[in-house]
mmCIF file of C-alpha atoms in Angstrom:
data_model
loop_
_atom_site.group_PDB
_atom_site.id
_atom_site.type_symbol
_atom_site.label_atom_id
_atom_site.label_comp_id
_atom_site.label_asym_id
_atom_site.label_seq_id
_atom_site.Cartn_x
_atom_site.Cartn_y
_atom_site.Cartn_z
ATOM 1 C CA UNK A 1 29.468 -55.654 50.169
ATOM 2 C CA UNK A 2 26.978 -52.880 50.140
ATOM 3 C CA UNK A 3 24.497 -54.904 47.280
ATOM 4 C CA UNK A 4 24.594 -58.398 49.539
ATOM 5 C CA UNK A 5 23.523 -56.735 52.983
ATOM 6 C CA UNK A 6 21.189 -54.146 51.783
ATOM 7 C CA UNK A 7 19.206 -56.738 50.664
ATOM 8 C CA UNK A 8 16.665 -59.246 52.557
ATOM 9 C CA UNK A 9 16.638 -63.054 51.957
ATOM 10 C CA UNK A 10 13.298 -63.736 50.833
ATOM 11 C CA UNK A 11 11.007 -66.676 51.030
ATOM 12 C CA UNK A 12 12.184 -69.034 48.341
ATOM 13 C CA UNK A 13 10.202 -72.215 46.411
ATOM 14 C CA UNK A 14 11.267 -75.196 45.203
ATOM 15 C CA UNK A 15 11.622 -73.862 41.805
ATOM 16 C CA UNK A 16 12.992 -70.870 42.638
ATOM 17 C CA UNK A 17 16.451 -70.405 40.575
ATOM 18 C CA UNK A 18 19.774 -72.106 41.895
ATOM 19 C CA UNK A 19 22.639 -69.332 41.339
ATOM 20 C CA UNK A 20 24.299 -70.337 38.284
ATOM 21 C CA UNK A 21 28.227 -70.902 37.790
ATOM 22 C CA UNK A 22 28.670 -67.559 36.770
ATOM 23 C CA UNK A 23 26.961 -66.195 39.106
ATOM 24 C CA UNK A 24 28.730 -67.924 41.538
ATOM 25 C CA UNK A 25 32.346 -66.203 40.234
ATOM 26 C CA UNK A 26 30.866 -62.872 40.295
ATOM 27 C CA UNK A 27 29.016 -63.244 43.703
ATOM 28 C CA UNK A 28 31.732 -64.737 45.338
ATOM 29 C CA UNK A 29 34.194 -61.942 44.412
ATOM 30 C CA UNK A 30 32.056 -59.833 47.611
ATOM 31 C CA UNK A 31 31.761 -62.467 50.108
ATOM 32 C CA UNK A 32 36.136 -63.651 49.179
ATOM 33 C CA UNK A 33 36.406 -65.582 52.556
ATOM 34 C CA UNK A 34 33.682 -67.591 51.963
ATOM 35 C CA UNK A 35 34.595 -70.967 50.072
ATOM 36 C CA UNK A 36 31.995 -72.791 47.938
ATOM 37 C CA UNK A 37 31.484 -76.569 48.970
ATOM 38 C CA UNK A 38 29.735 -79.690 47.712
ATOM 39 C CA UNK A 39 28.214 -81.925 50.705
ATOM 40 C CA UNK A 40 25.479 -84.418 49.750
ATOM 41 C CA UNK A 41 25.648 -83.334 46.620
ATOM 42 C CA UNK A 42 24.625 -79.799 47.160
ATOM 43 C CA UNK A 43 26.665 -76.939 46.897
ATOM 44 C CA UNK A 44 27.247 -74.807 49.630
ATOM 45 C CA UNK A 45 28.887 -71.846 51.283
ATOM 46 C CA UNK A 46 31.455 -71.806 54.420
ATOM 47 C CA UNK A 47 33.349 -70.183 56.406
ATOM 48 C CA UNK A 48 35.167 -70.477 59.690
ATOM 49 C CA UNK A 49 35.425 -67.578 61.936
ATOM 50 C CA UNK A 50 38.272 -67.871 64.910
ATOM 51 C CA UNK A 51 37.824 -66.142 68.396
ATOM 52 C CA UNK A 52 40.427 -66.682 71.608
ATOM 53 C CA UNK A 53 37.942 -67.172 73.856
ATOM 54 C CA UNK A 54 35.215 -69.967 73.731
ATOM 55 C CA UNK A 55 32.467 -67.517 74.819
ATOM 56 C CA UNK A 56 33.031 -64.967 71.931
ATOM 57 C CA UNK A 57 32.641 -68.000 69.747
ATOM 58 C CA UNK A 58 28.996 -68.524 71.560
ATOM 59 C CA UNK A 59 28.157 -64.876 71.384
ATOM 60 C CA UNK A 60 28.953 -64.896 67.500
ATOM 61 C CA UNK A 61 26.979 -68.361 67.231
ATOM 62 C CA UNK A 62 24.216 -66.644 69.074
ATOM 63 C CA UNK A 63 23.974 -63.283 66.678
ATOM 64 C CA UNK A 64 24.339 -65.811 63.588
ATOM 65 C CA UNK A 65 21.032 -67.073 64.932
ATOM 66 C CA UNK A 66 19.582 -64.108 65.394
ATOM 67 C CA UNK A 67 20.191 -63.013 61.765
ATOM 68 C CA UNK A 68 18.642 -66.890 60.832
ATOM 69 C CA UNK A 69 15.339 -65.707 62.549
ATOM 70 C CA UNK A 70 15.338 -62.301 60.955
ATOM 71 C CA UNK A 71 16.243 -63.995 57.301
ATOM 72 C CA UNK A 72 14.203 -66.902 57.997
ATOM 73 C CA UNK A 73 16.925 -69.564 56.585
ATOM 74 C CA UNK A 74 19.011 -71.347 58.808
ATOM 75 C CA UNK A 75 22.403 -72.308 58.516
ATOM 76 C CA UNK A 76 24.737 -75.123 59.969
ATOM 77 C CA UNK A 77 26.260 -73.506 62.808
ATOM 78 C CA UNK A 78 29.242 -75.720 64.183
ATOM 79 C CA UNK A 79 30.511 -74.114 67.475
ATOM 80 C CA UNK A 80 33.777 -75.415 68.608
ATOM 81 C CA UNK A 81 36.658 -73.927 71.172
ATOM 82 C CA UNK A 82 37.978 -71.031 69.385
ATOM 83 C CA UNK A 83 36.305 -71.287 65.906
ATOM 84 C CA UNK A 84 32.997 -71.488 64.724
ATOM 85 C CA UNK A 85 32.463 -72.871 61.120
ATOM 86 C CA UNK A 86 29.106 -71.567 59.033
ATOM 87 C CA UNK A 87 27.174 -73.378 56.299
ATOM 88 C CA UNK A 88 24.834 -71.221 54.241
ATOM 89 C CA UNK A 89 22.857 -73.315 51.666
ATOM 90 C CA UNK A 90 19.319 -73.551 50.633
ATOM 91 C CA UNK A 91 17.700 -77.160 50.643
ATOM 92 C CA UNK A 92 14.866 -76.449 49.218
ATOM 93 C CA UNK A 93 16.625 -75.977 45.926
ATOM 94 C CA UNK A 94 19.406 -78.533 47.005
ATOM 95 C CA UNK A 95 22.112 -75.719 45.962
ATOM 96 C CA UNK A 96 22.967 -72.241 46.240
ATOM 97 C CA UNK A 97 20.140 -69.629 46.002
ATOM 98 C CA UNK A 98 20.980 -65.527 45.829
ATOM 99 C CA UNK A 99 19.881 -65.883 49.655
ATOM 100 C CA UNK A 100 22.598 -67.743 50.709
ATOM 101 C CA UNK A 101 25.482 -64.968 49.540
ATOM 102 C CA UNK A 102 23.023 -62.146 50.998
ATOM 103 C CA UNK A 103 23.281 -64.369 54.163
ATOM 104 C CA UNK A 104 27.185 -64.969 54.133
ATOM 105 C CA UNK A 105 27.644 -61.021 53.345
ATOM 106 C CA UNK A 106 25.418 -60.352 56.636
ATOM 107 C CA UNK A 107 27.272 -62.750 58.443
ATOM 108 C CA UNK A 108 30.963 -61.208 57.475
ATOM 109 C CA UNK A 109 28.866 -57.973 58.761
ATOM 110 C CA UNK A 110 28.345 -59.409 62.196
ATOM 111 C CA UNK A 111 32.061 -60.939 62.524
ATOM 112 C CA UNK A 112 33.478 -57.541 61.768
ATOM 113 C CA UNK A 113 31.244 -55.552 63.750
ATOM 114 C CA UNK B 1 22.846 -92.117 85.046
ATOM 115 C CA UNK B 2 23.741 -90.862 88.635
ATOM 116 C CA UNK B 3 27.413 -92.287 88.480
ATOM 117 C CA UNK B 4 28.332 -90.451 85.608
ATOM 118 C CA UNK B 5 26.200 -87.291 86.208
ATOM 119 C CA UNK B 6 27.365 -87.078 90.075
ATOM 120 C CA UNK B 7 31.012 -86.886 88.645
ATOM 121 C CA UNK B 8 32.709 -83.495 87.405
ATOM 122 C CA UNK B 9 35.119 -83.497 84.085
ATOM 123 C CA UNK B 10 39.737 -83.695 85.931
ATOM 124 C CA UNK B 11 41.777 -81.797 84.254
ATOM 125 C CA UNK B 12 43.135 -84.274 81.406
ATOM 126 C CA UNK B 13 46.824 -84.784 80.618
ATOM 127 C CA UNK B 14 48.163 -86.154 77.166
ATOM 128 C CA UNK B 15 49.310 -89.320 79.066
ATOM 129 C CA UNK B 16 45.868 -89.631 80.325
ATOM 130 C CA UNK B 17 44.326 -92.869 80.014
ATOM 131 C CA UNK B 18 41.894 -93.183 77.234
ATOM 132 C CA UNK B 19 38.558 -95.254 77.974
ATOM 133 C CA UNK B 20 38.882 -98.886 77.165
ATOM 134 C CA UNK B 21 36.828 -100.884 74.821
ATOM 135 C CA UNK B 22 35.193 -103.005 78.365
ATOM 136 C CA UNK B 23 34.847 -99.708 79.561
ATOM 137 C CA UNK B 24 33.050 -98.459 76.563
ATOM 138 C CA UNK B 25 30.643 -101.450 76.558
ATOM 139 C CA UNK B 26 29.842 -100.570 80.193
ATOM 140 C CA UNK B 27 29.546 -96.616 80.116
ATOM 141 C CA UNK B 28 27.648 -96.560 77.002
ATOM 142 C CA UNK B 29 24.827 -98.146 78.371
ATOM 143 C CA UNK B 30 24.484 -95.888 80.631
ATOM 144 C CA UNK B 31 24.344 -92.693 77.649
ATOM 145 C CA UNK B 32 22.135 -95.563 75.768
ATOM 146 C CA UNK B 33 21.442 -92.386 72.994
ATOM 147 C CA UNK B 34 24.849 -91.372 72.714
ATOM 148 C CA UNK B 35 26.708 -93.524 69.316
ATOM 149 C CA UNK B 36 30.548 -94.088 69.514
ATOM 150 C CA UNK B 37 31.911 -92.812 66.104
ATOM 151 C CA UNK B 38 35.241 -92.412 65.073
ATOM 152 C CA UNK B 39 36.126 -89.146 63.105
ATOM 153 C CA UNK B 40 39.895 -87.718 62.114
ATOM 154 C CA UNK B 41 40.808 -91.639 63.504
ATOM 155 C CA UNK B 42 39.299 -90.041 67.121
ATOM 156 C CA UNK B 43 36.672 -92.066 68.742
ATOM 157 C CA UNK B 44 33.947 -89.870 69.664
ATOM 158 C CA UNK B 45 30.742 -89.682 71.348
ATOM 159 C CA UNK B 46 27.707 -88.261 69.352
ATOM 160 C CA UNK B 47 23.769 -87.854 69.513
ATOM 161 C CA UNK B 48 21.685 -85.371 67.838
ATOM 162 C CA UNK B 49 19.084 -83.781 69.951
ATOM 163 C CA UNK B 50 15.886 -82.797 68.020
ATOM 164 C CA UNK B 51 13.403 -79.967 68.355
ATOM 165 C CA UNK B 52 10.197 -78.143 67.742
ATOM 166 C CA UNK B 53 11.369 -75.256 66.541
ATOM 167 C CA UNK B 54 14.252 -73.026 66.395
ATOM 168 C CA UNK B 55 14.454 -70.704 69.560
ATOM 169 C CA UNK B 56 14.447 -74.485 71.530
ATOM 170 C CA UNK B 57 17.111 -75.536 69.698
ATOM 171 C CA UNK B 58 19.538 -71.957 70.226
ATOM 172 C CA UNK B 59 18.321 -72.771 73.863
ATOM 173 C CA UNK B 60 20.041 -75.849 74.087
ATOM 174 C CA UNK B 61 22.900 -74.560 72.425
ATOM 175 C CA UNK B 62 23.440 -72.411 75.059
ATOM 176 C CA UNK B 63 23.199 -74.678 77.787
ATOM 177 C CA UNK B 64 25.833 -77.181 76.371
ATOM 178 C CA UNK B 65 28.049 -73.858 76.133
ATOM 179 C CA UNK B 66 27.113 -73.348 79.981
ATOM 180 C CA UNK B 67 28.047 -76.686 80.599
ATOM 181 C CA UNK B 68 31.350 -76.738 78.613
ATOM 182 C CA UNK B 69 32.114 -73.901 80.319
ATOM 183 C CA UNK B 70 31.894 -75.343 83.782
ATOM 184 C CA UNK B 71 33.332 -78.803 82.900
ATOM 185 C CA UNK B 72 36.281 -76.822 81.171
ATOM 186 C CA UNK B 73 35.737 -79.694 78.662
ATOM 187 C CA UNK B 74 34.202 -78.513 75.136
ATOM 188 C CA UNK B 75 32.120 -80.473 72.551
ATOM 189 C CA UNK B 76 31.526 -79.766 69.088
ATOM 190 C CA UNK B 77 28.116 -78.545 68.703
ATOM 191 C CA UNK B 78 26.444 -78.144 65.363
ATOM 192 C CA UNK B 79 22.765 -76.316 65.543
ATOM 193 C CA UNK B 80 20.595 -76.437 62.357
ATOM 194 C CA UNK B 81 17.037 -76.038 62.134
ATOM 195 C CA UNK B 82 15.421 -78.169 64.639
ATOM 196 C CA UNK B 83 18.357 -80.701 65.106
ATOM 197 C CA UNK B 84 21.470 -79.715 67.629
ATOM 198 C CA UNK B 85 24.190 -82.428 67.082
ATOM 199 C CA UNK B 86 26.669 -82.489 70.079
ATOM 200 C CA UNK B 87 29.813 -84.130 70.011
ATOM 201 C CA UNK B 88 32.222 -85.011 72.836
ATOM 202 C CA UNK B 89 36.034 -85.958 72.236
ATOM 203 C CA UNK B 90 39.283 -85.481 74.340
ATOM 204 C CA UNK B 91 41.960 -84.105 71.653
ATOM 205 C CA UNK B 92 44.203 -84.252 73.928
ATOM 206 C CA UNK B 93 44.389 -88.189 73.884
ATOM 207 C CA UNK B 94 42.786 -88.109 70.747
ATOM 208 C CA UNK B 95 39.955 -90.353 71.681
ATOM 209 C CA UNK B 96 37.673 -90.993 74.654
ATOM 210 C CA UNK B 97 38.434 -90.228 78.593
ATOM 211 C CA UNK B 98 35.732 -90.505 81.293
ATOM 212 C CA UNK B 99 35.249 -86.796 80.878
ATOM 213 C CA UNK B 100 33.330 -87.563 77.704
ATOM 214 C CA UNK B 101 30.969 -90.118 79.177
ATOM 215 C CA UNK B 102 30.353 -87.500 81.903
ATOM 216 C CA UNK B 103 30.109 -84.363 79.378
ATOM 217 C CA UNK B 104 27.575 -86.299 77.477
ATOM 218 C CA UNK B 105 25.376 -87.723 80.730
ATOM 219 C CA UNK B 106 25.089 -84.027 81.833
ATOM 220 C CA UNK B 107 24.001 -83.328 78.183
ATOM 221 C CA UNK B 108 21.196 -85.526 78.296
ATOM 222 C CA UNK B 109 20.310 -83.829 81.671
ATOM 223 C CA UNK B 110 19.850 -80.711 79.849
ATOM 224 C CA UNK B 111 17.527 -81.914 77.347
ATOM 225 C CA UNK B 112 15.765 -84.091 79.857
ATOM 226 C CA UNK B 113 15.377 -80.979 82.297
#
């Protein structure tokens, strides 16, 4: 996972390129719990992360946040009892950007910290 | 809102009642933001809460974790970038008990505070 969270998401334009499909199979290959998705017609990333108590779900919701403010892109963050589920896409580009895995890799690094 | 905010979330048994659809006419006016959706064939109560900026919206987050907490009662709470969507349910009946009216008056407490 070493060449997702070295890097740094960085500020990304409307034209910026969407990760293509091959891409995607390659990328995906370092982040293997995350599971691409297509909501609204964008594709996404997610994953769900389970914890048996509700406030290690809040502390991991809270550190996922803190990672959105250092990245500058925010993700869904959906905090239930005992599972929190995470949603990394890019709107801007109405897809997937490189961002988005370099996110998911960082947040894997969080959960497993 | 004092009827439902003066009240605190019982301890809620599968054989529970669930809220009826009178009752729903009359407690939902008093949560006038809150919409009654059904989800998974579960009626729900739901209203996104917008904000300014980020840090506001981990914030409130947090409360409605404090307050799931002390209710023993816990939403489904999905933060994004400036938008935190809260969601109130009893799975237990697998639909709505006075709990939920009550979880989401105290919710709009927060935001109001």
């Amino acid at each position: 996972m070493d060449s997702l969270t070295s890097q740094k998401c960085v500020a990304c334009k409307a034209d910026a390129p969407k990760v293509t499909a091959d891409e995607l199979v390659e990328l995906i290959k370092e982040i293997p719990d995350w599971k691409p998705i297509t909501e609204e017609s964008m594709l996404r990333l997610r994953r769900v992360f389970e914890f048996q108590d509700y406030s290690s779900a809040v502390q991991f919701t809270n550190k996922v946040a803190d990672l959105a403010e250092q990245e500058d892109h925010h993700p869904a963050i959906l905090l239930e009892w005992g599972k929190v589920e995470v949603t990394w896409w890019t709107h801007k580009i109405l897809g997937l950007h490189m961002n988005d895995f370099i996110a998911a890799a960082k947040t894997d690094l969080i959960f497993n910290q």
